Coordinates of C-alpha atoms in Angstrom, one line a residue:
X1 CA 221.4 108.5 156.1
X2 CA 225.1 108.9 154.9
X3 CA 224.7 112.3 154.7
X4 CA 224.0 112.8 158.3
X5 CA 227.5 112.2 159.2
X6 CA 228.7 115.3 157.1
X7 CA 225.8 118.1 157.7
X8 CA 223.7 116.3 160.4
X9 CA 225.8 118.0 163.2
X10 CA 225.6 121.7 161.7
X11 CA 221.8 121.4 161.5
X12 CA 221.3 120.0 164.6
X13 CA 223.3 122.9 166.1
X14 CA 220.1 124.9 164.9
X15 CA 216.8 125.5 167.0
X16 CA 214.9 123.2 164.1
X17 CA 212.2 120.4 164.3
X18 CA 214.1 117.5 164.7
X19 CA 214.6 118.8 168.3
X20 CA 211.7 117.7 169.7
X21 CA 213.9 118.0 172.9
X22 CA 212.3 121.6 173.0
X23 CA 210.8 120.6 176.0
X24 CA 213.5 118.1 177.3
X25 CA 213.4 118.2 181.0
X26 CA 214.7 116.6 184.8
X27 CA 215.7 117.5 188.1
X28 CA 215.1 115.9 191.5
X29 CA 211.3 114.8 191.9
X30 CA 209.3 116.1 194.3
X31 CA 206.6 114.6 196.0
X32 CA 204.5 113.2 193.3
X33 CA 201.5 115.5 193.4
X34 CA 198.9 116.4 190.6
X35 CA 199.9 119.7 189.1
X36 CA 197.1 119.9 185.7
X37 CA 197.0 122.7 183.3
X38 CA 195.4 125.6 184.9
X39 CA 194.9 128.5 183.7
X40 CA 197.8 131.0 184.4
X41 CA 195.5 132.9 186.5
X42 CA 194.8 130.6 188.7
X43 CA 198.2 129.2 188.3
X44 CA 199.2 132.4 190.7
X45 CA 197.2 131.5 193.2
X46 CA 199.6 128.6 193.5
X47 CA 203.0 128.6 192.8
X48 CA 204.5 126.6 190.3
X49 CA 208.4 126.3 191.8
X50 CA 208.8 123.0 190.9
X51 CA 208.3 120.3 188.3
X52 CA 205.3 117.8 189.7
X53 CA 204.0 114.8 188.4
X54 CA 201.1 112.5 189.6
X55 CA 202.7 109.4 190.3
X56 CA 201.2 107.5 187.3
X57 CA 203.1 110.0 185.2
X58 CA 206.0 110.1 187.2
X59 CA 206.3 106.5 186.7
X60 CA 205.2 106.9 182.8
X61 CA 207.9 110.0 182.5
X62 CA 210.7 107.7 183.9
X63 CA 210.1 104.7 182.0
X64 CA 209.2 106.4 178.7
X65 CA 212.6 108.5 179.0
X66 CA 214.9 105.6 179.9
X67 CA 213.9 103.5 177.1
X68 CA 214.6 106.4 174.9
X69 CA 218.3 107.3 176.0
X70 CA 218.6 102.9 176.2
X71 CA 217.4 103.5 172.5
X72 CA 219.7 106.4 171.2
X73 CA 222.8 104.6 172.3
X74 CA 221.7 101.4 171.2
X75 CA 221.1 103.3 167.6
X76 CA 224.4 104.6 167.6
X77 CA 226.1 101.3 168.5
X78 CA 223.9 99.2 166.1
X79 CA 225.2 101.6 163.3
X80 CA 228.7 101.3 164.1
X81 CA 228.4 97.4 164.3
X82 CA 226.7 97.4 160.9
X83 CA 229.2 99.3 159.0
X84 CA 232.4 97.3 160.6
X85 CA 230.4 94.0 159.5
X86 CA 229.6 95.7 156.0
X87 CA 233.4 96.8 155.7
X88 CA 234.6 92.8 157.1
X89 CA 231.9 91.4 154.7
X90 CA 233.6 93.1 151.7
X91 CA 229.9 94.0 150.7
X92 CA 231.3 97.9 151.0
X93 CA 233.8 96.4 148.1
X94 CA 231.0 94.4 146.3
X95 CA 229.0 98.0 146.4
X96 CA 232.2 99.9 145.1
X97 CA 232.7 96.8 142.5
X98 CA 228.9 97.1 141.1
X99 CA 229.2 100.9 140.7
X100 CA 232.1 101.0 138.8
X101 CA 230.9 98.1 136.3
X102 CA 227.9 100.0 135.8
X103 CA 229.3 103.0 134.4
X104 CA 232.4 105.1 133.9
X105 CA 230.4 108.3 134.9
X106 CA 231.6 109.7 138.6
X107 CA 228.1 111.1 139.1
X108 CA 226.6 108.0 138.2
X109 CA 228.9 105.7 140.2
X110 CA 228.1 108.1 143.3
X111 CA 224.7 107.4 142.7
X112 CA 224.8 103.7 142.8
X113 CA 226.8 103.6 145.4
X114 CA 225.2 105.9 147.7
X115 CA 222.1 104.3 147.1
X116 CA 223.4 100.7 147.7
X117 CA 225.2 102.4 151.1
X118 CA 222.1 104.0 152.4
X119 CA 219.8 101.0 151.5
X120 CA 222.2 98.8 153.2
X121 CA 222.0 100.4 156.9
X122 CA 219.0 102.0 157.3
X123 CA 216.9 98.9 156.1
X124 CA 219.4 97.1 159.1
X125 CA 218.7 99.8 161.4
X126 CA 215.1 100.1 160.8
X127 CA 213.6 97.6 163.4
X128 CA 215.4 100.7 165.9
X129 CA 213.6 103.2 164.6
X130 CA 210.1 100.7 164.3
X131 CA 210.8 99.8 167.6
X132 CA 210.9 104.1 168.7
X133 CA 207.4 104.9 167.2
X134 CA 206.1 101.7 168.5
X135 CA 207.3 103.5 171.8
X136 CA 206.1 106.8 171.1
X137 CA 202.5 105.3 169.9
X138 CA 202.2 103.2 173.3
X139 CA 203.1 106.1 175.6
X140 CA 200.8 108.2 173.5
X141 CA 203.3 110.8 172.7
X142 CA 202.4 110.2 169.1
X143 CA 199.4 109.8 166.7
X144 CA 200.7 109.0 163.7
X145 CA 199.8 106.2 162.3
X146 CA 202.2 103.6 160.6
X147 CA 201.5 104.2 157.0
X148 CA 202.4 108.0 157.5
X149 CA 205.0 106.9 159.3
X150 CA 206.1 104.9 156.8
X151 CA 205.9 107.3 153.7
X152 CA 207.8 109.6 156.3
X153 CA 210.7 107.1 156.8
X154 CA 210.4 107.0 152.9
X155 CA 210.7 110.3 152.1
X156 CA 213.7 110.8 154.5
X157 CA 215.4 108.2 152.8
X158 CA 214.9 109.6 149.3
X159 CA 216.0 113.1 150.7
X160 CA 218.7 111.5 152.0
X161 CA 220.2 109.8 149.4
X162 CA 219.7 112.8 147.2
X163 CA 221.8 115.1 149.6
X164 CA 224.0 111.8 150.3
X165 CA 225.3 111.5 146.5
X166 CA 226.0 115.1 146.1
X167 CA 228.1 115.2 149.8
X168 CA 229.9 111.8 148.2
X169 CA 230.6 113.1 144.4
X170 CA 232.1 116.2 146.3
X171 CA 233.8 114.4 148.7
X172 CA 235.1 112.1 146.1
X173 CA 236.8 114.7 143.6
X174 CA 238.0 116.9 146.6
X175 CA 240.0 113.3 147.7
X176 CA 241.5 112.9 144.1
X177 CA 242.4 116.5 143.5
X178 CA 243.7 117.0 147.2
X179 CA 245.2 113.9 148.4
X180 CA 246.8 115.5 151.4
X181 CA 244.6 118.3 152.2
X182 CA 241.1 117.0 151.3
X183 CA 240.1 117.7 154.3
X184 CA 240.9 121.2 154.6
X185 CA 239.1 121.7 150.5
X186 CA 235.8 119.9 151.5
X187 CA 235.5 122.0 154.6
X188 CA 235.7 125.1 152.9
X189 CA 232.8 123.1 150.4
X190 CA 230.6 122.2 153.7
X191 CA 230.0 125.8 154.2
X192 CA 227.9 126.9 151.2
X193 CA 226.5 123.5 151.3
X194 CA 225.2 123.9 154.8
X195 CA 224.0 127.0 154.1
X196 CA 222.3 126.5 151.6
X197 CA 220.5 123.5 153.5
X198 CA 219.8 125.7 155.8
X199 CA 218.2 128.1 153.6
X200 CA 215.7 125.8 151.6
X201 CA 214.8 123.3 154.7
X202 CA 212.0 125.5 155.6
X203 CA 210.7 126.2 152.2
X204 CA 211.5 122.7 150.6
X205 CA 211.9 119.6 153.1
X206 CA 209.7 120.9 156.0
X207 CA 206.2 121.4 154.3
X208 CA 207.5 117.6 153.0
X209 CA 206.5 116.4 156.1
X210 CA 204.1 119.0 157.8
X211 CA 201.4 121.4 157.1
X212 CA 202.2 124.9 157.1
X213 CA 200.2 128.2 157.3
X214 CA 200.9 131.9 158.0
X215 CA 200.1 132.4 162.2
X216 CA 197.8 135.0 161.8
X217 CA 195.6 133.6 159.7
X218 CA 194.3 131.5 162.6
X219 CA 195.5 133.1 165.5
X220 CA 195.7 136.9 165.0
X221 CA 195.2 137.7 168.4
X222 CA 198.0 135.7 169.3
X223 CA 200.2 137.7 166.4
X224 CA 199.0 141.6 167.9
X225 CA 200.4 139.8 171.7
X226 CA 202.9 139.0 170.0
X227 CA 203.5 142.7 168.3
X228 CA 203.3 143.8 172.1
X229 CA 206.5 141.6 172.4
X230 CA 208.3 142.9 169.4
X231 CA 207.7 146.3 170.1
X232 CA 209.1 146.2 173.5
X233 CA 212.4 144.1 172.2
X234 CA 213.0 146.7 170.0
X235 CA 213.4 144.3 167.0
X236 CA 210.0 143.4 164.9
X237 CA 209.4 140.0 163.5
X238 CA 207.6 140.9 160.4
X239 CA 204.0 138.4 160.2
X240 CA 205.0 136.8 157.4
X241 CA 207.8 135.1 159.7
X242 CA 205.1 133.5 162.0
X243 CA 203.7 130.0 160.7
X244 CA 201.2 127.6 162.5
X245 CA 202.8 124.1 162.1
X246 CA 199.9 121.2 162.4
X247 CA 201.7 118.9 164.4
X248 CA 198.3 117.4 166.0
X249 CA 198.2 115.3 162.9
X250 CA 200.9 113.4 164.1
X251 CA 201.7 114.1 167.5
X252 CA 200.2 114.9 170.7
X253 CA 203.7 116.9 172.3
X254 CA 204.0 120.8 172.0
X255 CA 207.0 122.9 170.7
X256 CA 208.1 125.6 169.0
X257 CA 211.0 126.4 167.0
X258 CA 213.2 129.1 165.0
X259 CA 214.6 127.7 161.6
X260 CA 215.9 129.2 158.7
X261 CA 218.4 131.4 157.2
X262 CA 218.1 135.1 155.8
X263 CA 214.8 134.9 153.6
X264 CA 213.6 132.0 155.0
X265 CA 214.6 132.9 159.1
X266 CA 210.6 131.7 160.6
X267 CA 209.3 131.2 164.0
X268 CA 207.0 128.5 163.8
X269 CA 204.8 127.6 167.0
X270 CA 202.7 123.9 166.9
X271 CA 199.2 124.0 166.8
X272 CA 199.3 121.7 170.1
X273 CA 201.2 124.8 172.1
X274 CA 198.4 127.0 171.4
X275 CA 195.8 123.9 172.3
X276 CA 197.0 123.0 175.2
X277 CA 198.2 126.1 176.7
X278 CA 196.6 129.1 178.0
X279 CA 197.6 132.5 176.1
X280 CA 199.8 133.8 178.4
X281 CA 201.7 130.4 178.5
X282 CA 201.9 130.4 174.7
X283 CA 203.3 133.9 174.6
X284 CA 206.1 133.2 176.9
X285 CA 207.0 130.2 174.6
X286 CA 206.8 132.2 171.6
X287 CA 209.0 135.0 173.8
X288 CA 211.6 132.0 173.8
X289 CA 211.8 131.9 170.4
X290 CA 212.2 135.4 170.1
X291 CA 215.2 135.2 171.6
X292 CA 216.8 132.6 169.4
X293 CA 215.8 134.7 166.5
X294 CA 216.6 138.1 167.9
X295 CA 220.1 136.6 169.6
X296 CA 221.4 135.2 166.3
X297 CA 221.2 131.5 167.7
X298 CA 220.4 129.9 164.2
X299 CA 223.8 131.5 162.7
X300 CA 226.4 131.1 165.7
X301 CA 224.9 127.5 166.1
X302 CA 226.1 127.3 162.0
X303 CA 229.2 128.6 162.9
X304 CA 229.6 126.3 165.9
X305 CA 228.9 123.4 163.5
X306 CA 231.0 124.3 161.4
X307 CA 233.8 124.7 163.5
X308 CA 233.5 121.0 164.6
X309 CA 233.3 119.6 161.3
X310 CA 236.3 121.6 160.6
X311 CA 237.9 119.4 163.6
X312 CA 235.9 115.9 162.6
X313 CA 237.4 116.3 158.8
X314 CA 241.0 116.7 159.9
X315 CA 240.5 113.8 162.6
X316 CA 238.7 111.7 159.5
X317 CA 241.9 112.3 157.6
X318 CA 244.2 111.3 160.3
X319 CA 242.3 108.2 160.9
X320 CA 241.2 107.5 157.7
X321 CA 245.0 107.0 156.8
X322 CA 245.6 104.3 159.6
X323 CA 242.5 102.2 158.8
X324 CA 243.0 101.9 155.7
X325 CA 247.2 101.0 156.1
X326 CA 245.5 98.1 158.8
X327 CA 242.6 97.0 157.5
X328 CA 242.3 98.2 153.8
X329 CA 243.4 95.4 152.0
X330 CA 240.9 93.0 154.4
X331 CA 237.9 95.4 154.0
X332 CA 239.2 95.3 149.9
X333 CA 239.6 99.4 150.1
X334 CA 243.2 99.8 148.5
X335 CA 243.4 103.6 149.2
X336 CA 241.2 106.6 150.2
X337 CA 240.7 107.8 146.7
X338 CA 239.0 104.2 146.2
X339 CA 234.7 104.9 146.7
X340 CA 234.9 102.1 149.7
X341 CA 236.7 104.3 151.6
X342 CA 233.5 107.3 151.7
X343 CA 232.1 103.9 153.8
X344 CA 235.3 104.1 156.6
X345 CA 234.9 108.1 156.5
X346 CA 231.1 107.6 157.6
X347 CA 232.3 105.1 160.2
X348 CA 234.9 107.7 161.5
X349 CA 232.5 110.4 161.9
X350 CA 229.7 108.2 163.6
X351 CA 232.2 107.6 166.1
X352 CA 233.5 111.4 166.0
X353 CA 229.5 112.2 166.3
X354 CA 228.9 110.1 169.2
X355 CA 231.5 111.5 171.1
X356 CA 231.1 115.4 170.2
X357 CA 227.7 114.8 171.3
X358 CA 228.5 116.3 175.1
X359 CA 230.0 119.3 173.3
X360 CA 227.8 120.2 170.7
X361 CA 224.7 120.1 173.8
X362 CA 226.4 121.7 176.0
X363 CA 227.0 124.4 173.4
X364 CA 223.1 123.8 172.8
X365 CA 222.2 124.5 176.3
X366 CA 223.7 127.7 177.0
X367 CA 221.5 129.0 173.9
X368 CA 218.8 127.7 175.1
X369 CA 219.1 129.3 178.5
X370 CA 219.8 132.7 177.1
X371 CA 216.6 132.3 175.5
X372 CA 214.8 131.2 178.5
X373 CA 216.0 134.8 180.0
X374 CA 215.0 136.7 176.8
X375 CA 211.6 134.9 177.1
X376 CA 210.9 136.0 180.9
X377 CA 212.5 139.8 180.2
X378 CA 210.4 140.2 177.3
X379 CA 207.1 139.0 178.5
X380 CA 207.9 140.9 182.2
X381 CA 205.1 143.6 182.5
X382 CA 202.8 142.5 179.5
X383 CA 201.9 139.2 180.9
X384 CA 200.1 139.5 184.4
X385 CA 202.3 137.2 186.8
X386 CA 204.8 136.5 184.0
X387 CA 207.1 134.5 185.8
X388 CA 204.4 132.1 186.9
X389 CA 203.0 131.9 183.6
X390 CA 206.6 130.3 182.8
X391 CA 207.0 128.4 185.4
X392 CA 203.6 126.5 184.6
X393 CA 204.5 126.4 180.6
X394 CA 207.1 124.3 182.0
X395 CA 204.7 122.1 183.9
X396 CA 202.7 121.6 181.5
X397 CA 205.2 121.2 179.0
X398 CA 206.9 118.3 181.3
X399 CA 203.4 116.8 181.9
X400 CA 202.2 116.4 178.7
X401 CA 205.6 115.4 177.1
X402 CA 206.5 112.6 179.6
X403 CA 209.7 114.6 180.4
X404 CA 211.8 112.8 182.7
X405 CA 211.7 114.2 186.5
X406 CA 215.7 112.7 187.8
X407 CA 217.6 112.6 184.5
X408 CA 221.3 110.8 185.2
X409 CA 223.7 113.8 185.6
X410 CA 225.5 111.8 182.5
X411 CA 222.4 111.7 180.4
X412 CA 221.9 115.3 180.6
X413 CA 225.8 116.0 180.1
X414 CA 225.6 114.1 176.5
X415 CA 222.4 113.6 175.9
X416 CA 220.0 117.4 176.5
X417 CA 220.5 119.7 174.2
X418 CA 218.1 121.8 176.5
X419 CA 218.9 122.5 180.3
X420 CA 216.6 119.7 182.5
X421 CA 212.8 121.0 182.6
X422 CA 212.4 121.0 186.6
X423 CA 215.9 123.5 186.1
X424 CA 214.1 125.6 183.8
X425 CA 211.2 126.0 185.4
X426 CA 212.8 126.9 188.7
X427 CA 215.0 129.5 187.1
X428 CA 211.7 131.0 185.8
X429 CA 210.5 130.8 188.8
X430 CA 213.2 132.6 190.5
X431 CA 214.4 135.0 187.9
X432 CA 213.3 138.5 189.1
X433 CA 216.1 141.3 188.4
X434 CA 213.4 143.8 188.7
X435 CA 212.7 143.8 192.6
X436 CA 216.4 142.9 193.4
X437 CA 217.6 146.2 191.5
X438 CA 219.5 144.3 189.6
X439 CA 219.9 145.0 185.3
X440 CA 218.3 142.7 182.9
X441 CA 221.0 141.1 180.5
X442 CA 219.3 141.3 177.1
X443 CA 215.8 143.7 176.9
X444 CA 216.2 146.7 178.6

């Protein structure tokens, strides 16, 4: 969607559902033994200090995740091919020609325009994403059958060119007003706009594609353990923060996120966590969260994002410029002001995405390792064996989601927005401040 390439990076510096690499995971493999989902329990009876797969999953883990890192960056390059051979085709030109003949209204031209754009390359890059839940569905990570899947991939592009035309029409008027310092004018626009995304996504376009309902009206023992936990941190997450998502309907992985904004600032837990797991497991997960929320991840991962679209937009202008003086008049795009040129900005900043991607996950992983500590400082004393408990979330976490057990170090620098799962679930293993005397960093 075009509007990826202007908000897509500040949301995806937020703990939100479209990382499903919650649970993302590697590290050297160890001897590929069974390791099921016991009870925590019995999980202390034998230590979970590394990440252990039967061989059949081992081997299901390591082809499942290559094909999916194959995928991503053949995604990425497929887009960028489709947009040059758009621009070369003049069809960008024929786009910009058909909106303009249409109507003398800016909104109005955005809107044909937009929708010819987004049409365009998502129909061309939809065999990727076919081929992706085609992958999902055979390594039985998800349920969802291709008619939901479909009215899913529907609905994302309606949202999509919704948000796209109002990012473009912006874009647009900032470029004609602000010739020289565009840039600067729609990144002081981006902020209220990602904000308010922010904001509505777990009110308006979540519950577009899942079901919703208040934790405690299924689980309430799971909400007083989770009191227990608030009460020690110090900081209360009020009930009506907690939602059940019902992810079983369409996927067989676990997870649990924090989204939101202000009002709308939620943990929400899947429905397969608290299936799959035992209690304890689910509370340490839910501990994790608690620390995104309580740590402020959701707003310094805004302002992260927003400080690297701050950077893209001037690098866009720079470059924007040059294209256009070498290739403008062959792509039929005689300045930047012209709406062919919003098609070379979204080229830009796919290339300015793909390559920010090491930053913005590194930036990613350091979150999600501060939550990882907040998760075993919290839970210390109120789950029996705590650090165990952990551990084995981990384990089963890896097991069931096909993570892979020897990530590439390269992978995991641009690709894992998380720390790798055998990493994780050795530094739960290991973390113990308490008997080595030794202060706790964030619950005291």
């Amino acid at each position: 969607m075009i509007v990826a390439s202007f908000l897509g990076s500040a949301i995806a510096a937020v703990p939100a559902p479209a990382q499903t690499a919650e649970i993302q995971s590697g590290a050297a493999p160890s001897a590929p033994t069974p390791a099921p989902a016991t009870a925590s329990t019995e999980a202390a009876k034998q230590s979970t200090d590394q990440f252990r797969l039967s061989r059949e999953r081992y081997d299901k883990a390591v082809a499942y995740s290559r094909a999916g890192y194959f995928l991503h960056f053949l995604s990425v390059a497929w887009g960028i091919v489709v947009l040059v051979a758009l621009l070369n085709w003049r069809a960008i030109a024929r786009f910009r020609d058909e909106a303009v003949k249409r109507t003398d209204n800016l909104v109005g031209q955005a809107v044909v325009f937009v929708v010819a754009l987004s049409i365009a390359t998502d129909v061309l890059d939809l065999p990727i994403s076919i081929y992706r839940h085609h992958l999902s569905l055979s390594y039985e990570q998800s349920v969802q059958g291709w008619g939901s899947w479909f009215w899913d991939w529907t609905k994302g592009e309606l949202i999509g060119i919704v948000l796209g035309t109002i990012v473009a029409l912006i874009l647009f008027v900032v470029i004609r007003w602000k010739p020289r310092t565009w840039w600067l004018y729609f990144w002081f626009a981006s902020i209220p706009l990602v904000l308010l995304l922010v904001l509505v996504t777990p009110w308006v376009i979540d519950p577009m594609f899942n079901s919703f309902t208040p934790l405690g009206d299924k689980h309430g023992d799971l909400v007083q353990s989770i009191e227990k936990l608030t009460q020690k941190a110090g900081m209360p997450i009020p009930q009506e923060r907690m939602f059940l998502m019902e992810a079983s309907a369409k996927t067989n992985q676990i997870n649990a996120y924090v989204t939101g904004l202000g009002a709308s600032k939620r943990v929400v837990v899947w429905d397969n966590t608290i299936n799959k797991m035992t209690p304890d497991e689910v509370l340490f997960v839910v501990g994790h969260e608690m620390g995104h929320y309580v740590l402020g991840h959701v707003f310094k991962g805004i302002a992260f994002a927003l400080a690297g679209i701050f950077v893209a937009l001037y690098i866009a202008y720079r470059a924007l410029q040059w294209m256009l003086g070498r290739w403008g008049s062959t792509w039929g795009i005689p300045n930047q002001g012209d709406w062919g040129a919003l098609a070379v900005i979204l080229l830009i900043f796919s290339v300015i995405g793909f390559f920010g991607e090491p930053i913005g996950n590194g930036f990613s992983r350091t979150q999600e390792h501060a939550a990882d500590v907040y998760g075993l400082e919290v839970t210390h004393g109120i789950i029996p064996h705590s650090n165990e408990a952990a551990a084995h979330a981990f384990q089963v976490m890896g097991d069931l989601d096909l993570s892979d057990p020897n990530p590439p170090r390269l992978i995991t620098l641009w690709l894992y927005s998380h720390p790798p799962l055998a990493d994780r679930l050795q530094f739960a293993h290991s973390y113990d401040p308490w008997d080595k005397g030794e202060p706790t960093k964030y619950v005291k």
